[in-house]
Short mmCIF file of C-alpha atoms and ligand atoms in Angstrom, two decimals:
data_model
loop_
_atom_site.label_atom_id
_atom_site.label_comp_id
_atom_site.label_asym_id
_atom_site.label_seq_id
_atom_site.Cartn_x
_atom_site.Cartn_y
_atom_site.Cartn_z
CA MET A 1 0.00 0.00 0.00
CA THR A 2 1.31 3.46 -0.83
CA ARG A 3 2.98 5.19 2.12
CA LEU A 4 0.85 8.21 2.98
CA THR A 5 2.34 11.67 3.12
CA GLU A 6 1.41 14.78 5.08
CA GLU A 7 0.25 16.34 1.80
CA LEU A 8 -2.03 13.43 0.91
CA ILE A 9 -3.79 13.38 4.30
CA LYS A 10 -3.89 17.08 5.15
CA ASP A 11 -7.64 17.37 4.37
CA VAL A 12 -8.80 14.17 6.12
CA PRO A 13 -9.95 15.76 9.40
CA SER A 14 -11.91 18.51 7.63
CA LYS A 15 -13.46 16.10 5.10
CA VAL A 16 -14.87 13.39 7.39
CA ASN A 17 -18.35 14.95 7.40
CA SER A 18 -18.52 15.60 3.66
CA LEU A 19 -17.38 12.01 3.18
CA ASP A 20 -20.51 10.93 5.07
CA GLU A 21 -22.75 12.83 2.66
CA GLU A 22 -20.83 11.44 -0.30
CA LEU A 23 -21.26 7.87 0.97
CA ILE A 24 -24.99 8.33 1.53
CA GLU A 25 -25.31 9.53 -2.06
CA LYS A 26 -23.16 6.74 -3.54
CA ILE A 27 -23.99 3.70 -1.41
CA GLY A 28 -27.05 4.78 0.57
CA MET A 29 -25.51 4.80 4.05
CA ASP A 30 -23.22 6.95 6.16
CA MET A 31 -19.79 5.83 7.34
CA ARG A 32 -21.03 4.60 10.70
CA GLU A 33 -23.74 2.39 9.17
CA PHE A 34 -21.35 1.29 6.42
CA ALA A 35 -18.67 0.23 8.92
CA CYS A 36 -21.20 -1.95 10.76
CA TYR A 37 -22.63 -3.30 7.49
CA SER A 38 -19.16 -4.28 6.26
CA MET A 39 -18.79 -6.41 9.39
CA GLY A 40 -22.24 -7.92 8.98
CA VAL A 41 -23.66 -6.24 12.07
CA LYS A 42 -26.56 -3.81 12.39
CA LYS A 43 -25.88 -0.12 13.06
CA LYS A 44 -27.58 -0.47 16.47
CA ASP A 45 -25.30 -3.39 17.43
CA ILE A 46 -22.23 -1.18 17.86
CA VAL A 47 -22.51 1.80 20.19
CA PHE A 48 -19.35 3.56 19.07
CA GLU A 49 -19.85 6.16 21.81
CA ASP A 50 -19.04 3.43 24.36
CA TYR A 51 -15.48 3.13 23.11
CA SER A 52 -12.40 5.18 23.86
CA VAL A 53 -9.69 5.07 21.21
CA ALA A 54 -6.02 5.92 21.55
CA ILE A 55 -3.83 6.54 18.53
CA VAL A 56 -0.15 5.99 19.26
CA PRO A 57 2.35 7.68 16.90
CA VAL A 58 5.14 5.25 15.97
CA THR A 59 8.60 6.59 15.15
CA SER A 60 10.17 3.37 13.78
CA GLY A 61 11.44 3.07 10.22
CA GLN A 62 10.62 6.17 8.18
CA GLY A 63 9.07 7.71 11.27
CA VAL A 64 5.94 9.64 12.07
CA ILE A 65 3.80 11.06 9.23
CA GLY A 66 2.61 14.58 10.08
CA GLY A 67 -1.15 14.51 10.58
CA PHE A 68 -1.51 10.72 10.37
CA SER A 69 -2.49 10.15 14.01
CA ALA A 70 -4.76 13.20 14.00
CA SER A 71 -6.45 11.92 10.82
CA VAL A 72 -7.07 8.49 12.34
CA ALA A 73 -8.42 10.17 15.48
CA ALA A 74 -10.77 12.33 13.40
CA ALA A 75 -12.05 9.29 11.49
CA ALA A 76 -12.72 7.39 14.73
CA GLU A 77 -14.34 10.46 16.30
CA SER A 78 -16.67 10.82 13.29
CA LEU A 79 -18.03 7.35 14.08
CA GLY A 80 -18.89 8.54 17.60
CA MET A 81 -15.84 7.09 19.38
CA HIS A 82 -13.91 9.15 21.93
CA SER A 83 -10.43 9.32 20.48
CA PHE A 84 -7.14 10.92 21.49
CA VAL A 85 -3.58 10.91 20.24
CA THR A 86 -1.15 9.90 22.98
CA ARG A 87 1.36 12.58 24.00
CA SER A 88 4.19 10.06 23.73
CA CYS A 89 5.16 7.80 20.86
CA ASP A 90 6.03 4.10 20.68
CA VAL A 91 6.14 2.05 23.88
CA MET A 92 5.67 5.10 26.10
CA GLY A 93 2.58 5.92 24.03
CA ILE A 94 1.23 2.38 24.37
CA SER A 95 1.64 2.53 28.16
CA GLU A 96 -0.12 5.92 28.15
CA ALA A 97 -2.97 4.39 26.11
CA PHE A 98 -3.32 1.52 28.59
CA SER A 99 -3.16 3.80 31.66
CA SER A 100 -5.85 5.95 30.01
CA ALA A 101 -7.94 2.76 29.79
CA ALA A 102 -8.34 3.06 26.04
CA ASP A 103 -10.55 0.28 24.67
CA ILE A 104 -8.97 0.35 21.20
CA ILE A 105 -5.41 1.30 20.25
CA PHE A 106 -4.59 2.27 16.66
CA MET A 107 -0.92 2.23 15.68
CA ALA A 108 1.04 1.93 12.46
CA ASP A 109 4.65 1.31 11.58
CA ASP A 110 5.91 1.23 7.98
CA ASP A 111 4.53 -2.25 7.36
CA ARG A 112 1.38 -2.73 9.39
CA PHE A 113 -1.47 -0.59 10.67
CA ILE A 114 -3.68 -2.26 13.26
CA ALA A 115 -6.56 -1.51 15.64
CA LEU A 116 -6.02 -3.54 18.81
CA ASN A 117 -8.89 -4.18 21.21
CA THR A 118 -7.33 -4.03 24.72
CA ARG A 119 -10.28 -5.83 26.29
CA THR A 120 -10.60 -8.83 23.94
CA ARG A 121 -7.10 -8.70 22.46
CA SER A 122 -8.69 -8.98 19.02
CA PHE A 123 -7.21 -6.73 16.36
CA ALA A 124 -8.05 -5.57 12.84
CA ASP A 125 -5.50 -5.05 10.09
CA ASN A 126 -5.73 -2.08 7.71
CA ILE A 127 -4.89 -4.04 4.57
CA TRP A 128 -7.75 -6.45 5.18
CA ALA A 129 -10.12 -3.68 6.34
CA THR A 130 -9.40 -1.53 3.28
CA ALA A 131 -9.95 -4.45 0.88
CA LYS A 132 -13.08 -5.53 2.75
CA GLY A 133 -14.42 -1.98 2.89
CA TYR A 134 -13.91 -1.17 -0.77
CA VAL A 135 -15.31 -4.51 -1.96
CA THR A 136 -18.36 -3.92 0.25
CA ALA A 137 -18.73 -0.39 -1.14
CA LEU A 138 -18.52 -1.69 -4.72
CA SER A 139 -21.17 -4.28 -3.94
CA LEU A 140 -23.49 -1.68 -2.40
CA ALA A 141 -22.93 0.71 -5.31
CA ASP A 142 -23.93 -1.92 -7.87
CA GLY A 143 -26.52 -3.94 -5.96
CA GLY A 144 -24.40 -7.00 -5.27
CA LEU A 145 -21.47 -8.66 -7.07
CA LYS A 146 -22.50 -12.33 -7.26
CA GLY A 147 -21.95 -13.65 -10.79
CA LYS A 148 -20.65 -10.30 -12.02
CA ARG A 149 -17.23 -9.71 -13.52
CA VAL A 150 -14.97 -7.39 -11.53
CA LEU A 151 -11.52 -6.12 -12.50
CA VAL A 152 -8.96 -5.56 -9.74
CA ILE A 153 -6.21 -3.14 -10.76
CA GLY A 154 -3.07 -3.69 -8.70
CA ALA A 155 -1.92 -7.07 -7.33
CA GLY A 156 -0.28 -5.61 -4.22
CA ARG A 157 -1.40 -6.35 -0.62
CA VAL A 158 -4.79 -4.61 -0.84
CA GLY A 159 -5.48 -5.82 -4.40
CA SER A 160 -4.59 -9.42 -3.51
CA GLU A 161 -6.86 -9.28 -0.47
CA ALA A 162 -9.63 -7.75 -2.58
CA VAL A 163 -9.32 -10.64 -5.09
CA ARG A 164 -9.77 -13.15 -2.26
CA ILE A 165 -12.79 -11.33 -0.82
CA LEU A 166 -14.38 -10.83 -4.26
CA MET A 167 -14.06 -14.56 -4.95
CA LYS A 168 -15.88 -15.22 -1.67
CA GLU A 169 -18.61 -12.80 -2.81
CA GLY A 170 -19.10 -14.99 -5.91
CA ALA A 171 -17.78 -12.43 -8.38
CA SER A 172 -15.81 -13.54 -11.43
CA VAL A 173 -12.50 -11.78 -11.00
CA GLU A 174 -9.94 -10.43 -13.44
CA VAL A 175 -6.73 -8.91 -12.15
CA THR A 176 -4.15 -6.73 -13.86
CA ASP A 177 -0.90 -5.16 -12.72
CA ILE A 178 1.91 -3.23 -14.39
CA ILE A 179 4.05 -6.22 -13.41
CA PRO A 180 2.19 -9.05 -15.24
CA ARG A 181 3.80 -11.75 -13.09
CA ARG A 182 2.06 -10.38 -9.99
CA ALA A 183 -1.33 -10.81 -11.66
CA GLU A 184 -0.31 -14.28 -12.87
CA ASP A 185 0.64 -15.22 -9.29
CA LEU A 186 -2.92 -14.42 -8.18
CA GLN A 187 -4.31 -16.40 -11.11
CA ARG A 188 -2.29 -19.40 -9.89
CA ARG A 189 -3.32 -18.89 -6.27
CA HIS A 190 -7.06 -18.46 -6.86
CA LYS A 191 -8.85 -20.95 -9.14
CA GLY A 192 -10.94 -19.05 -11.68
CA VAL A 193 -9.17 -15.70 -11.38
CA LYS A 194 -8.05 -14.41 -14.79
CA ALA A 195 -4.82 -12.42 -15.11
CA ARG A 196 -4.94 -9.67 -17.77
CA PRO A 197 -1.45 -8.87 -19.10
CA ASN A 198 -2.53 -5.63 -20.79
CA VAL A 199 -3.68 -3.09 -18.18
CA ASP A 200 -5.36 -0.69 -20.61
CA ASP A 201 -7.35 -3.42 -22.37
CA ALA A 202 -8.42 -4.85 -19.00
CA ILE A 203 -9.72 -1.46 -17.86
CA SER A 204 -11.59 -0.82 -21.13
CA ASP A 205 -13.20 -4.27 -20.94
CA ASN A 206 -14.64 -3.89 -17.44
CA ARG A 207 -17.63 -1.97 -16.08
CA LEU A 208 -16.94 -2.94 -12.42
CA ILE A 209 -13.50 -1.95 -11.14
CA LEU A 210 -11.69 -2.13 -7.83
CA ASN A 211 -8.60 0.03 -8.21
CA ALA A 212 -5.91 -0.79 -5.63
CA SER A 213 -2.99 0.73 -7.54
CA PRO A 214 -1.09 4.01 -7.05
CA GLY A 215 -1.12 4.80 -10.76
CA LEU A 216 -3.13 7.45 -12.62
CA ILE A 217 -5.81 6.04 -14.97
CA SER A 218 -6.63 7.74 -18.27
CA GLY A 219 -10.35 8.55 -18.41
CA LYS A 220 -10.42 7.45 -22.07
CA LEU A 221 -10.16 3.86 -20.84
CA ILE A 222 -13.18 4.08 -18.53
CA GLN A 223 -16.44 2.55 -19.73
CA LYS A 224 -19.50 4.80 -19.71
CA GLY A 225 -21.44 3.92 -16.57
CA ALA A 226 -18.48 2.23 -14.89
CA VAL A 227 -18.82 1.62 -11.14
CA ILE A 228 -15.43 2.11 -9.50
CA SER A 229 -14.28 1.50 -5.91
CA SER A 230 -10.82 2.98 -5.54
CA PRO A 231 -8.70 2.70 -2.38
CA GLY A 232 -5.65 3.45 -4.52
CA VAL A 233 -3.65 6.47 -3.31
CA PRO A 234 -3.15 9.02 -4.83
CA TYR A 235 -6.57 9.52 -6.46
CA ALA A 236 -6.34 8.00 -9.92
CA PHE A 237 -9.02 9.66 -12.07
CA ASP A 238 -9.11 12.63 -14.41
CA GLU A 239 -12.13 14.71 -15.53
CA GLU A 240 -12.88 12.36 -18.44
CA GLY A 241 -12.94 9.36 -16.09
CA GLU A 242 -15.26 11.15 -13.67
CA LYS A 243 -17.57 12.09 -16.56
CA ARG A 244 -17.76 8.51 -17.87
CA ALA A 245 -18.03 6.63 -14.58
CA LYS A 246 -21.43 6.30 -12.94
CA VAL A 247 -19.78 6.38 -9.51
CA ILE A 248 -16.25 6.50 -8.11
CA ILE A 249 -15.76 5.73 -4.42
CA HIS A 250 -12.46 6.96 -3.01
CA ASP A 251 -10.97 8.30 0.17
CA VAL A 252 -7.46 8.41 1.55
CA LEU A 253 -7.80 6.82 4.98
CA SER A 254 -11.17 7.17 6.73
CA LEU A 255 -13.03 4.25 5.16
CA GLY A 256 -10.33 1.74 6.09
CA VAL A 257 -10.15 3.17 9.61
CA ALA A 258 -13.94 2.91 9.99
CA VAL A 259 -13.91 -0.78 9.02
CA MET A 260 -10.96 -1.40 11.38
CA ALA A 261 -12.91 0.27 14.20
CA ALA A 262 -16.02 -1.84 13.54
CA ALA A 263 -13.93 -5.02 13.20
CA SER A 264 -11.96 -4.46 16.41
CA VAL A 265 -15.23 -3.84 18.26
CA SER A 266 -17.53 -6.39 16.64
CA LEU A 267 -15.11 -9.26 17.27
CA SER A 268 -15.53 -8.54 20.96
CA LEU A 269 -19.31 -8.74 20.39
CA PHE A 270 -18.75 -12.24 19.07
CA ASN A 271 -16.57 -12.63 22.14
CA ILE A 272 -13.73 -14.34 20.31
CA PRO A 273 -10.78 -13.97 22.69
CA ALA A 274 -7.29 -13.29 21.32
CA ALA A 275 -8.44 -13.33 17.75
CA GLY A 276 -7.07 -11.08 15.08
CA VAL A 277 -8.99 -10.42 11.91
CA VAL A 278 -6.29 -10.63 9.32
CA ALA A 279 -7.93 -11.03 5.92
CA GLU A 280 -10.97 -12.56 7.59
CA ARG A 281 -8.95 -15.60 8.66
CA LEU A 282 -9.32 -15.48 12.43
CA VAL A 283 -5.81 -15.70 13.75
CA ILE A 284 -6.16 -17.34 17.14
CA GLU A 285 -3.01 -16.29 18.97
O1 LIG B 1 2.76 8.53 12.12
C1 LIG B 1 3.02 7.33 12.37
O2 LIG B 1 2.77 6.76 13.45
C2 LIG B 1 3.67 6.51 11.27
N1 LIG B 1 4.49 5.42 11.84
C3 LIG B 1 2.56 5.94 10.37
C4 LIG B 1 3.14 5.17 9.18
C5 LIG B 1 2.02 4.65 8.29
C6 LIG B 1 2.62 3.97 7.08
N2 LIG B 1 1.55 3.34 6.30
C7 LIG B 1 0.87 4.04 5.37
O3 LIG B 1 1.14 5.17 5.05
C8 LIG B 1 -0.30 3.33 4.76
C9 LIG B 1 -1.49 3.48 5.68
C10 LIG B 1 -2.68 4.01 4.97
C11 LIG B 1 -1.81 2.10 6.10
C12 LIG B 1 -0.95 1.26 5.33
N3 LIG B 1 -0.11 1.96 4.64
#
């Protein structure tokens, strides 16, 4: 997944509310309801207001991204959770989160971004949550995906997870990547998945698209009436693409965070101790 930058996320806190309106228009529900729906629970099942959330800045590797913790906090807050960014980073920050009795702790290093439930020890992973969220959004935007052909652009961690989830939804999946071998690997791993060596042809041939790539996509390739769910960062579409597509669902961080929040909470509802939701395979520690 693309490493976020301060520039890419600078508008997240101010856009969380307009994102709600956008979601209602595109998929018929706000972020809070969508987060519950993506986890298969009813909006009333999760009282987000009951949860306190700590975000711990992590300085390892390439270090802290300016605004990242504040953006995650704003996304959690917009669901109704009570969130705060710890004053300290790293282990000191984790101890601060625990001594503040946070129910959920969000933290990200360069490789993984998780939401850890301190009560049930369950956790949700951002790669899985992003794939799950954007597949769910695509399904809602087009009235279900069973038996429909869907193109996944980008065979990276989110794209690969999206292929697996789409297969479970009963979609017939094509995958394309600028490195053809990565798409072929997924074709080998998932029976029935079709690798498309030519990215442009694959895009022109498909009305339903899940774009999990960091590349820009020429609008001339987009089918009229295309339904596109696009976690890919930075935003991939030009004016022509926006004119041709029926709907494009995209945001930089909030949707994945919302699904992580619902996952880290709802697993405790199912009372599965010490379980992590990594790509829907419950990892029993
Ligand atoms: O500010 C901090 O605490 C940094 N350690 C955060 C680093 C996040 C790196 N990951 C990403 O930029 C993206 C995220 C959207 C999730 C996965 N990759």
